[in-house]
Amino acid sequence: MQAFTVVTGLAAPLDRANVDTDQIIPKQFLKSIKRIGFGVNLFDEWRYLDEGYNGQDCSKRPLNMDFVLNKPRYQGAQVLLARQNFGCGSSREHAPWALDEYGFRAIIASSFADIFFNNCFKNGVLPVILTEDEVDVLFKECEATEGYQLTVDLEQQQVIRPNSETFSFSVDSFRRHCLLNGLDDIGLTLQDADFIHAFEKQAKVARPWVFQALR
Amino acid sequence: MTAKTLYDKLWDDHLVKQRDDGSCLIYIDRQLLHEVTSPQAFDGLKLAQRKPWRLDANIATPDHNVPTDKAERALGISGISDETSRIQVQTLDDNCREFGVVEFDIFDERQGIVHVVGPEQGLTLPGMTVVCGDSHTATHGAFACLAHGIGTSEVEHVLATQCLVQKKSKNMLINVNGLLGDGVTAKDVVLAIIGKIGTAGGTGYAIEFGGQVFRDMSMEGRMTVCNMAIEAGARVGMVAVDNNTIEYFRGKPFAPKAEMWDAAVAYWQTLTSDADAVFDAVIDMDGSVIEPQVSWGTSPEMVLPVNAQLPALATAKDAVQRNSWERAYQYMGLNPETPITDIKLDRVFIGSCTNSRIEDLRAAAAVIKGRKVASTIKQAMVVAGSGLVKKQAEVEGLDKLFTDAGFEWREPGCSMCLAMNADKLLSGEHCASTSNRNFEGRQGNGGRTHLVSPAMAAAAAIAGHFVDVRGF
Ligand code: SF4
């Protein structure tokens, strides 16, 4: 996994609440058996005027120029501003894969859906929770200022605005540690293999039916 | 000893290790696999040269991409016309064979939607931790399981370690007391709950559904309710064990037998919240006032009783909600203050892991019996949740009632719940659907979904527009 320490980049405002993962990456693109190739279909139904299908050459598709991410001033954005309950709905990890591949390294919102939030951390994308008022300030500044850049510092747990003022956020220490160091958490868990074996040993006595063979 | 909630008990019984930083390793008893969210996980295992930790914890079945058309289905995987879908279903077969995971494949009569198949086979049992790369895994909470959806990286993590790294959620109790009126079903109850607490109302919580309404509810109904806990923002939704729970599993193929059954029952009976357990949040509702529900917008919280009018924008609680409503009206092609019963429909879909079990099909069949689908409806389809549900319905003659009325009787799978296969809405079409999500484009690009119960969907198919199924 790619590590995340500090990212400074252009911010883009997606002013909608309850953005669901079907919107972030529509289902027809979930048929891929790979982890890559989703970036061009991020927000597909909002971003393009035609209907997207798998394996299409997206460079030739008509863009919806009313969609915020298509505006020239937000090209190359790395920080996505969003509203409450971002990432609700399906558990598809294709959503953070698509956001990451598009170029977003951090998403700032007042709340996230649980599964999506978790999936982001597994992919080096940092979801940042600020208060609704703070998010509002960022939206206003971002919309008012062309080339508005934010710095997201995971080490310090701060979002730094262009005027150097900061908003703090918190991240639980395990996730922060993994993300700062780009750690594969399967490897970490396997270091606790003895605990897992010990657990299984007692569980097989307490609840043997759970461990029945399936054939 | 301090009093515990059901969730506390399930958590404690699966805690492998608490780390210094507060994160916990939780043991997973059962993982359900399907074709969409597993290929990258198996790939990851191969790349790292890891083996599944405990093979028999896993069970697989293809559901999202499988065709529901009888002729296509008869050809098995080669009958899937979309190449990428075909490869995905084939990849599941290949991975299961390579790693030795038990799979109910496309030709197996036990194949179906994972969340229907697990309980039906007794692969899901009370008190288990159950995960799947699918957010509707919450369904299994109906059996007092600690069950939730996970992403693909976690699917790989569970395959490799049989554990998940978790932080404990807070406890929420949703109490619905009183008696439900005739024609009011589990689906209406859960939609009414989401309408009340909103799609983020349960975020960060494990919800326990308690009260008379759930005690009186069949296991199928409890599955419908827990299924949609995720639509209220909670990864986990649960109902405590009672006699119904235990009886449901008697004789199921993978349920324990003989002495093992008795031991299991003794354990299962402990799976209730202690009387004096403390919840972080409690919500009380009166079940007797719940009416049949219809969703009108693009989020499950945009839901109202069937006899209501769509809300005026001025009644939105804040600017963000007003903005969402405006967008929803635009997307749905509807106007504020329209009566819900004026919404005309193009298609009707009865199916999905929310409402495709035998009881759901019976409820719909009871409404359509002897009637005909309105001529204005382009398509009305019934998709059973599993091969065995389909078979049971055929034994009872329900298929005949449906086809006589003008419904299509399809092969089991997810179908038009998310339209990954050929079953989808065209842009602008309105659909009465027994599924769980009315998101933009969910049932097809530009499609307009209205979430309802099976009985309400059946009545809408006959009338061509929404009607109150009570007295229909
Ligand atoms: S029926 Fe729908 S919600 Fe259920 S698992 Fe299938 S796609 Fe997901």
XYZ file of C-alpha atoms and ligand atoms in Angstrom:
695
model
C 0.000 0.000 0.000
C 1.185 3.535 -0.719
C 2.070 5.508 2.377
C 0.396 8.800 3.225
C 2.250 11.446 5.151
C 1.586 14.948 3.816
C -0.269 15.905 0.658
C -0.520 19.427 -0.677
C -2.784 19.806 -3.647
C -5.611 21.477 -5.458
C -9.011 21.021 -3.789
C -12.279 20.371 -5.626
C -15.748 20.862 -4.073
C -18.405 18.176 -4.613
C -21.385 19.832 -3.001
C -23.750 16.901 -2.453
C -24.755 14.990 0.655
C -25.059 11.180 0.807
C -22.902 10.502 -2.240
C -23.138 6.724 -2.582
C -20.626 4.248 -3.944
C -22.939 3.456 -6.886
C -22.324 7.071 -7.892
C -18.607 6.950 -7.238
C -18.210 3.911 -9.476
C -21.327 2.481 -11.165
C -21.871 -1.247 -11.120
C -21.122 -2.026 -14.748
C -17.467 -1.307 -14.034
C -17.352 -3.773 -11.153
C -17.076 -6.657 -13.541
C -13.346 -6.237 -13.818
C -11.266 -8.797 -11.974
C -8.402 -6.326 -11.589
C -7.689 -3.553 -9.109
C -6.874 -0.970 -11.735
C -8.627 0.795 -14.571
C -11.427 2.429 -12.534
C -10.192 6.052 -12.556
C -11.665 6.925 -15.952
C -15.084 5.824 -14.735
C -15.064 7.700 -11.429
C -18.462 9.435 -11.066
C -19.268 8.098 -14.532
C -22.945 9.047 -14.646
C -22.290 12.628 -13.586
C -19.100 13.082 -15.531
C -20.133 11.965 -19.011
C -23.236 12.719 -21.028
C -23.514 9.273 -22.585
C -24.025 5.914 -20.906
C -20.786 4.281 -19.870
C -19.955 0.675 -20.489
C -17.032 -1.537 -19.781
C -13.946 -1.360 -21.904
C -14.962 1.856 -23.675
C -12.443 4.453 -24.836
C -13.428 7.216 -22.410
C -11.239 9.841 -24.084
C -13.810 10.141 -26.865
C -16.900 10.430 -24.656
C -18.854 13.708 -24.339
C -18.167 15.340 -20.984
C -20.821 16.952 -18.834
C -19.217 20.364 -18.405
C -21.651 21.259 -15.618
C -20.110 18.583 -13.419
C -17.685 20.219 -11.050
C -14.732 17.900 -11.624
C -14.865 18.645 -15.350
C -14.262 22.353 -14.848
C -10.806 23.385 -16.039
C -9.981 25.014 -12.710
C -10.268 21.696 -10.853
C -8.117 19.597 -13.164
C -5.431 17.760 -11.256
C -7.244 18.065 -7.909
C -5.885 15.844 -5.140
C -8.168 16.798 -2.285
C -11.915 16.204 -2.598
C -14.309 18.249 -0.488
C -17.550 16.431 0.158
C -20.642 16.597 2.339
C -22.075 14.355 5.038
C -22.318 10.561 4.752
C -19.932 10.351 1.818
C -19.466 6.814 0.458
C -22.720 5.316 1.705
C -24.214 2.212 0.140
C -22.355 -0.711 -1.325
C -19.121 -2.023 0.203
C -17.326 -2.021 -3.159
C -13.657 -1.221 -2.676
C -13.694 -0.204 -6.319
C -14.820 3.208 -4.979
C -11.532 4.110 -3.268
C -9.636 2.402 -6.106
C -11.348 4.762 -8.554
C -10.810 7.863 -6.410
C -7.169 6.985 -5.933
C -6.548 6.294 -9.585
C -8.229 9.563 -10.567
C -5.709 11.318 -8.362
C -7.482 12.013 -5.071
C -5.295 11.357 -2.051
C -7.577 12.812 0.604
C -11.323 13.347 1.011
C -12.656 15.843 3.491
C -16.240 15.586 4.733
C -18.243 15.991 7.938
C -19.012 12.255 7.990
C -18.358 9.078 6.029
C -20.141 5.767 5.757
C -18.324 3.130 7.837
C -17.354 0.573 5.213
C -16.150 3.145 2.704
C -14.166 4.913 5.425
C -12.433 1.680 6.280
C -11.772 0.788 2.649
C -10.011 4.119 2.061
C -7.370 3.344 4.653
C -6.558 0.071 2.913
C -5.691 1.977 -0.228
C -3.647 4.924 0.891
C -6.533 7.366 0.532
C -7.100 9.454 3.664
C -10.691 10.271 4.685
C -10.647 13.344 6.913
C -13.544 14.184 9.202
C -14.003 17.857 10.078
C -17.017 19.557 11.619
C -19.826 20.728 9.358
C -18.832 24.355 9.945
C -15.221 23.699 9.061
C -16.222 21.836 5.915
C -18.451 24.789 5.053
C -15.541 27.190 5.364
C -13.461 25.060 3.011
C -16.295 24.850 0.468
C -16.746 28.617 0.486
C -13.049 29.381 0.187
C -12.532 26.741 -2.482
C -15.409 27.970 -4.627
C -14.302 31.593 -4.239
C -10.617 31.102 -4.969
C -9.239 29.675 -8.168
C -6.236 27.421 -7.579
C -7.259 26.817 -3.940
C -4.803 24.411 -2.376
C -4.981 22.498 0.866
C -2.357 20.616 2.770
C -3.434 17.478 4.563
C -0.873 16.413 7.119
C -1.488 13.006 8.633
C 1.482 13.174 10.957
C 0.209 16.377 12.578
C -3.444 15.463 11.913
C -4.131 18.858 10.421
C -5.690 20.397 7.357
C -3.754 23.564 6.512
C -5.514 26.316 4.592
C -3.751 28.731 2.213
C -3.782 31.420 4.931
C -1.863 28.959 7.158
C -4.767 28.488 9.529
C -5.414 24.905 10.443
C -8.247 22.553 11.267
C -7.343 19.497 13.336
C -8.723 16.046 12.850
C -8.196 12.756 14.583
C -7.475 9.322 13.196
C -7.264 6.219 15.323
C -3.712 5.278 15.998
C -3.652 1.860 14.338
C -4.952 3.161 11.041
C -2.677 6.167 11.225
C 0.334 3.987 11.859
C -0.468 1.689 8.912
C -1.101 4.584 6.561
C 1.970 6.590 7.563
C 4.122 3.558 6.927
C 2.206 2.028 4.039
C 1.926 -1.256 5.986
C 0.212 -4.407 4.760
C -2.033 -5.312 7.655
C -2.288 -8.994 6.708
C 1.384 -9.272 7.532
C 0.791 -7.496 10.831
C -2.092 -9.773 11.776
C -0.083 -12.862 10.944
C 2.447 -11.758 13.529
C -0.325 -12.574 15.992
C -0.823 -16.084 14.605
C -0.248 -17.588 18.068
C -3.182 -15.649 19.446
C -5.389 -16.819 16.592
C -4.426 -20.462 17.159
C -5.064 -20.103 20.878
C -8.447 -18.542 20.215
C -9.403 -21.355 17.851
C -8.390 -23.954 20.366
C -10.796 -22.691 23.016
C -13.526 -21.827 20.502
C -13.477 -25.383 19.157
C -14.366 -26.558 22.640
C -16.928 -23.856 23.345
C -18.626 -23.836 19.923
C -17.556 -26.962 18.017
C -20.408 -26.684 15.491
C -18.757 -23.599 14.007
C -15.781 -25.710 12.986
C -17.619 -28.530 11.239
C -16.251 -29.583 7.884
C -18.378 -28.528 4.926
C -17.971 -31.725 2.948
C -20.657 -8.994 36.123
C -21.689 -6.007 34.099
C -24.761 -6.349 31.963
C -24.074 -6.831 28.274
C -25.914 -6.131 25.088
C -26.200 -8.843 22.459
C -23.543 -7.036 20.466
C -21.197 -6.930 23.489
C -21.602 -10.688 23.932
C -20.910 -11.483 20.293
C -17.916 -9.169 20.330
C -16.450 -10.638 23.506
C -16.924 -14.199 22.270
C -14.875 -13.442 19.146
C -12.178 -11.234 20.555
C -8.780 -12.715 19.703
C -6.625 -9.894 20.913
C -6.940 -6.335 22.021
C -3.947 -4.309 20.954
C -2.433 -1.461 22.915
C -3.683 1.093 20.417
C -7.298 0.034 21.042
C -7.745 -1.888 17.799
C -8.983 -5.454 18.148
C -8.536 -8.688 16.281
C -11.936 -10.300 15.839
C -12.300 -13.926 14.781
C -14.529 -14.606 11.776
C -16.573 -17.814 11.814
C -17.986 -17.668 8.315
C -17.105 -15.827 5.122
C -19.464 -15.766 2.144
C -17.884 -15.147 -1.243
C -19.359 -14.047 -4.558
C -17.879 -13.216 -7.931
C -17.736 -9.410 -7.759
C -15.657 -8.627 -4.700
C -13.493 -11.731 -4.432
C -11.259 -11.945 -7.550
C -8.807 -9.268 -6.383
C -8.698 -10.885 -2.936
C -7.774 -14.311 -4.318
C -5.244 -12.574 -6.544
C -3.696 -10.891 -3.527
C -3.358 -14.263 -1.791
C -1.623 -15.727 -4.811
C 0.728 -12.785 -5.138
C 1.779 -13.071 -1.502
C 1.825 -16.887 -1.749
C -0.592 -17.216 1.137
C -3.108 -19.968 1.770
C -6.604 -19.638 3.269
C -6.334 -19.909 7.046
C -9.366 -22.170 7.469
C -10.903 -23.367 4.234
C -14.167 -24.582 5.730
C -14.980 -21.121 7.009
C -15.659 -20.063 3.423
C -18.525 -20.717 1.070
C -19.035 -19.229 -2.390
C -21.840 -18.757 -4.900
C -22.170 -16.513 -7.962
C -25.137 -14.154 -7.791
C -24.602 -10.590 -9.033
C -23.819 -11.353 -12.679
C -25.736 -14.512 -13.393
C -28.434 -14.356 -16.083
C -31.986 -14.875 -14.862
C -33.278 -15.880 -18.265
C -34.080 -19.566 -18.417
C -32.572 -20.277 -21.838
C -29.339 -18.433 -21.044
C -29.136 -20.054 -17.680
C -29.435 -23.533 -19.118
C -26.101 -22.964 -20.816
C -24.322 -22.234 -17.527
C -21.374 -19.865 -17.600
C -21.127 -20.019 -21.366
C -24.680 -18.637 -21.509
C -23.566 -15.303 -20.025
C -23.490 -13.064 -23.060
C -21.517 -10.184 -21.514
C -17.882 -11.171 -21.723
C -16.664 -9.389 -18.593
C -19.496 -10.909 -16.546
C -18.669 -14.321 -17.904
C -15.018 -13.953 -16.995
C -15.936 -12.836 -13.496
C -18.187 -15.826 -12.818
C -15.611 -18.150 -14.375
C -12.914 -16.605 -12.177
C -14.923 -17.449 -9.050
C -15.210 -21.059 -10.209
C -11.496 -21.190 -10.974
C -10.473 -19.654 -7.660
C -12.746 -21.951 -5.661
C -11.321 -24.961 -7.453
C -7.727 -23.825 -7.068
C -8.028 -23.019 -3.364
C -10.562 -25.720 -2.467
C -13.424 -23.459 -1.391
C -16.896 -25.058 -1.453
C -18.976 -23.364 -4.136
C -22.629 -23.634 -5.144
C -22.003 -22.968 -8.807
C -24.342 -21.782 -11.517
C -25.753 -25.286 -12.085
C -26.246 -26.076 -8.395
C -29.868 -25.822 -7.238
C -28.579 -24.318 -3.986
C -27.120 -21.349 -5.913
C -28.662 -17.976 -5.169
C -28.071 -14.606 -3.554
C -25.433 -15.187 -0.857
C -27.605 -13.693 1.857
C -30.484 -15.993 1.021
C -28.300 -19.075 0.608
C -26.292 -18.770 3.846
C -29.214 -19.052 6.277
C -31.177 -21.419 4.029
C -28.341 -23.946 4.197
C -27.560 -23.435 7.880
C -24.162 -22.077 6.873
C -25.102 -18.991 8.825
C -25.894 -19.973 12.413
C -26.824 -17.903 15.466
C -23.920 -16.309 17.261
C -21.531 -16.518 14.339
C -19.408 -13.705 13.043
C -20.287 -13.542 9.369
C -18.646 -11.382 6.721
C -18.952 -10.977 2.980
C -17.694 -8.477 0.466
C -21.167 -7.057 0.306
C -22.822 -4.442 2.474
C -26.060 -6.395 2.864
C -24.295 -8.976 4.982
C -26.151 -7.246 7.800
C -29.026 -9.569 6.798
C -27.544 -12.393 8.873
C -27.962 -10.334 12.027
C -31.548 -11.591 11.974
C -30.123 -14.725 13.615
C -28.167 -12.827 16.262
C -25.026 -13.010 14.177
C -22.398 -10.316 14.236
C -22.535 -9.851 10.489
C -21.325 -7.051 8.274
C -20.040 -6.148 4.857
C -16.354 -5.650 4.164
C -14.216 -4.423 1.279
C -12.067 -6.604 -0.927
C -8.853 -5.989 1.042
C -10.655 -7.311 4.098
C -11.968 -10.309 2.157
C -8.325 -11.120 1.514
C -7.471 -10.412 5.141
C -10.132 -12.853 6.346
C -9.095 -15.498 3.841
C -5.494 -15.201 5.014
C -5.935 -14.771 8.771
C -9.562 -15.666 9.686
C -9.618 -12.346 11.513
C -10.454 -8.707 10.996
C -8.944 -5.665 12.635
C -11.884 -3.832 14.149
C -12.902 -1.110 16.513
C -15.998 -1.696 18.527
C -19.119 0.191 17.480
C -21.525 1.845 19.858
C -24.802 0.140 20.816
C -28.159 1.335 19.517
C -31.512 -0.170 20.371
C -34.455 0.425 18.075
C -37.608 -0.602 19.874
C -40.762 -1.020 17.854
C -43.731 -2.030 19.938
C -47.408 -2.549 19.265
C -49.075 -4.631 16.574
C -48.537 -4.059 12.882
C -51.695 -3.425 10.888
C -52.868 -5.809 8.170
C -50.892 -5.346 4.971
C -47.981 -3.754 6.830
C -44.813 -5.821 6.532
C -41.217 -6.009 7.697
C -40.191 -3.926 4.694
C -42.536 -1.126 5.718
C -41.165 -1.237 9.245
C -37.556 -0.873 8.139
C -38.376 1.831 5.596
C -40.259 3.732 8.292
C -37.221 3.412 10.584
C -34.886 4.769 7.886
C -37.357 7.550 7.154
C -37.170 8.486 10.811
C -33.461 8.228 11.606
C -32.045 8.923 8.124
C -29.420 7.117 6.079
C -26.666 8.177 8.447
C -28.714 7.726 11.624
C -26.996 4.460 12.518
C -23.454 5.369 11.456
C -20.978 4.154 14.044
C -23.549 1.948 15.772
C -24.454 -1.706 15.868
C -28.242 -1.703 15.895
C -30.345 -4.185 17.813
C -33.982 -4.331 16.752
C -36.118 -5.057 19.784
C -39.733 -4.883 20.842
C -42.946 -6.725 20.162
C -42.947 -6.110 16.425
C -39.709 -8.048 15.918
C -40.664 -10.766 18.386
C -43.818 -11.341 16.349
C -41.962 -11.227 13.059
C -41.004 -14.300 11.030
C -37.318 -15.010 10.430
C -37.785 -13.919 6.821
C -39.143 -10.594 8.028
C -36.261 -10.138 10.456
C -33.857 -10.745 7.571
C -35.600 -8.016 5.571
C -35.192 -5.583 8.443
C -31.551 -6.405 9.233
C -30.736 -6.375 5.512
C -31.520 -2.680 5.394
C -29.665 -1.697 8.586
C -26.888 -0.601 6.235
C -29.338 1.799 4.587
C -29.659 3.419 7.999
C -25.860 3.755 8.128
C -25.209 0.839 10.500
C -22.979 -1.980 9.322
C -24.620 -4.317 11.792
C -28.305 -4.919 12.528
C -29.397 -7.701 14.876
C -32.362 -9.392 16.464
C -31.932 -11.474 19.626
C -32.409 -15.242 19.601
C -35.822 -16.621 20.485
C -37.634 -19.831 19.768
C -38.333 -18.828 16.155
C -34.618 -18.424 15.565
C -33.810 -21.873 16.862
C -36.675 -23.591 15.061
C -35.604 -21.983 11.801
C -32.377 -24.001 11.801
C -33.774 -27.362 12.791
C -32.963 -29.788 9.990
C -31.050 -27.306 7.836
C -28.326 -29.118 5.834
C -25.305 -27.588 7.582
C -26.883 -27.061 11.010
C -25.439 -29.165 13.825
C -27.091 -32.520 14.531
C -27.846 -34.667 17.603
C -25.820 -33.760 20.714
C -24.036 -30.989 18.892
C -27.458 -29.458 18.180
C -28.360 -29.485 21.869
C -25.080 -27.854 22.801
C -25.567 -25.242 20.130
C -29.106 -24.480 21.278
C -27.900 -24.018 24.846
C -25.391 -21.451 23.620
C -27.808 -19.765 21.241
C -30.285 -19.219 24.065
C -27.772 -16.928 25.744
C -27.747 -14.593 22.742
C -29.993 -11.818 23.998
C -29.186 -8.493 25.578
C -29.222 -8.625 29.358
C -32.306 -6.966 30.820
C -30.288 -4.168 32.382
C -27.832 -3.697 29.509
C -27.157 -0.075 28.643
C -27.345 1.208 25.069
C -25.643 4.363 23.836
C -28.793 5.333 21.967
C -32.388 4.133 22.159
C -35.123 4.887 19.657
C -38.748 4.038 20.361
C -41.383 3.684 17.700
C -45.012 2.652 17.677
C -45.527 -0.168 15.195
C -49.290 0.202 15.133
C -49.102 3.524 13.277
C -46.722 2.352 10.542
C -48.360 2.377 7.104
C -47.223 0.781 3.841
C -44.223 2.804 2.655
C -43.025 4.010 -0.743
C -39.700 5.708 -1.422
C -39.984 8.677 -3.759
C -36.406 9.963 -4.120
C -32.832 8.827 -4.597
C -31.982 7.909 -1.024
C -33.802 5.341 1.124
C -34.557 8.056 3.687
C -36.766 9.787 1.100
C -39.698 7.587 1.988
C -43.316 8.198 2.937
C -46.563 6.373 3.693
C -48.399 5.441 0.489
C -51.235 7.904 1.117
C -48.935 10.882 1.575
C -47.988 13.647 -0.821
C -44.394 14.336 -1.805
C -42.837 16.975 0.450
C -42.771 20.680 -0.359
C -39.225 22.034 -0.596
C -40.026 24.598 2.068
C -40.364 21.791 4.627
C -36.715 20.691 4.254
C -34.849 20.938 7.551
C -31.806 22.727 6.129
C -30.072 23.852 2.927
C -28.287 20.536 2.437
C -31.567 18.599 2.590
C -33.333 21.063 0.342
C -30.533 20.705 -2.179
C -30.807 16.885 -2.043
C -34.581 17.021 -2.476
C -34.277 19.358 -5.441
C -31.837 17.028 -7.138
C -34.011 14.034 -6.313
C -37.113 15.671 -7.802
C -35.184 16.480 -10.927
C -33.731 12.993 -11.258
C -37.028 11.260 -10.507
C -39.053 13.512 -12.799
C -41.485 14.233 -9.953
C -42.927 17.386 -8.424
C -43.454 18.383 -4.804
C -46.905 17.769 -3.363
C -47.809 15.058 -5.885
C -49.787 12.248 -4.221
C -47.711 9.059 -4.175
C -50.637 7.120 -5.638
C -50.336 9.287 -8.776
C -46.878 7.904 -9.576
C -47.204 5.706 -12.663
C -44.943 2.747 -13.135
C -43.172 1.174 -16.095
C -41.703 -1.917 -14.487
C -42.079 -3.977 -11.351
C -39.315 -6.018 -9.769
C -39.904 -8.536 -7.009
C -36.613 -9.958 -5.816
C -33.233 -9.109 -4.149
C -31.725 -10.189 -0.846
C -34.243 -7.931 0.892
C -37.406 -9.594 -0.397
C -36.934 -12.757 -2.435
C -37.625 -15.460 0.114
C -40.609 -17.761 0.045
C -42.671 -15.626 2.389
C -42.136 -12.600 0.137
C -43.271 -14.519 -2.917
C -46.305 -15.804 -1.062
C -47.267 -12.287 -0.002
C -46.996 -10.979 -3.547
C -48.813 -13.985 -4.993
C -51.696 -13.496 -2.573
C -52.241 -10.004 -3.981
C -52.069 -10.889 -7.675
C -54.059 -14.100 -7.480
C -56.665 -14.065 -10.256
C -55.685 -10.560 -11.392
C -53.703 -9.235 -14.338
C -50.721 -6.905 -14.577
C -51.864 -3.517 -15.930
C -51.422 -3.106 -19.691
C -49.315 0.015 -19.120
C -46.635 -1.970 -17.287
C -43.844 -2.919 -19.713
C -42.401 -5.643 -17.557
C -43.113 -7.261 -14.233
C -40.672 -9.846 -12.986
C -40.220 -12.165 -10.045
C -36.721 -13.385 -9.263
C -36.470 -15.902 -6.439
C -33.516 -15.516 -4.084
C -32.204 -19.026 -4.561
C -32.774 -22.180 -6.553
C -34.439 -23.725 -3.524
C -36.816 -20.801 -2.989
C -37.755 -21.056 -6.645
C -38.366 -24.773 -6.332
C -40.490 -24.350 -3.211
C -42.571 -21.646 -4.896
C -43.146 -23.960 -7.838
C -44.247 -26.747 -5.520
C -46.811 -24.330 -4.093
C -47.913 -23.266 -7.575
C -46.897 -19.635 -7.045
C -45.056 -19.512 -10.376
C -48.332 -20.280 -12.105
C -50.143 -17.466 -10.275
C -47.408 -15.049 -11.311
C -47.204 -16.084 -14.942
C -51.008 -16.159 -15.271
C -51.073 -12.570 -14.060
C -48.439 -11.559 -16.600
C -45.276 -11.663 -14.472
C -42.055 -13.200 -15.758
C -40.785 -16.032 -13.588
C -36.975 -15.875 -13.549
C -33.945 -17.866 -12.449
C -32.359 -16.875 -9.097
C -29.806 -14.075 -8.703
C -29.431 -10.397 -7.843
C -30.947 -9.384 -11.147
C -32.509 -5.939 -11.338
C -31.553 -5.053 -7.779
C -28.386 -3.585 -9.228
C -28.628 -4.416 -12.893
C -25.197 -5.899 -13.352
C -26.697 -8.508 -15.609
C -29.076 -7.895 -18.507
C -32.065 -6.991 -16.271
C -32.244 -3.220 -16.102
C -34.369 -0.108 -16.351
C -34.192 2.255 -19.275
C -33.588 5.921 -18.627
C -36.619 7.672 -17.183
C -38.538 4.518 -16.307
C -40.203 4.214 -12.909
C -39.933 0.873 -11.156
C -41.685 -0.467 -8.074
C -38.928 -2.576 -6.578
C -38.659 -4.769 -3.508
C -34.900 -4.171 -3.366
C -33.024 -1.934 -0.957
C -31.463 0.977 -2.823
C -33.051 3.722 -4.864
C -29.772 5.452 -5.704
C -29.420 7.218 -9.038
C -28.755 4.688 -11.769
C -28.876 1.731 -9.387
C -31.299 -0.282 -11.541
C -29.987 1.086 -14.827
C -28.662 4.412 -16.072
C -31.358 7.059 -15.556
C -33.741 4.503 -14.008
C -36.100 5.618 -11.224
C -36.527 3.204 -8.347
C -39.271 3.182 -5.729
C -38.682 0.864 -2.788
C -41.717 -1.033 -1.525
C -42.775 -4.325 0.061
C -43.599 -7.365 -2.120
C -47.332 -6.924 -1.501
C -47.152 -3.232 -2.451
C -45.124 -4.062 -5.572
C -47.690 -6.664 -6.588
C -50.577 -4.244 -6.083
C -48.739 -1.572 -8.072
C -48.229 -4.031 -10.923
C -51.972 -4.686 -11.109
C -52.961 -1.023 -10.807
C -50.160 0.441 -12.957
C -49.492 3.022 -10.232
C -48.985 2.910 -6.470
C -51.999 1.933 -4.406
C -52.542 1.193 -0.757
C -52.429 -2.592 -0.588
C -54.715 -2.490 2.434
C -58.172 -2.896 1.038
C -56.869 -3.418 -2.480
S -29.644 -8.667 -4.216
Fe -28.911 -6.584 -4.500
S -28.341 -5.831 -2.525
Fe -28.552 -8.038 -2.390
S -26.492 -8.838 -2.675
Fe -27.491 -8.795 -4.664
S -26.961 -6.815 -5.526
Fe -26.501 -6.707 -3.368
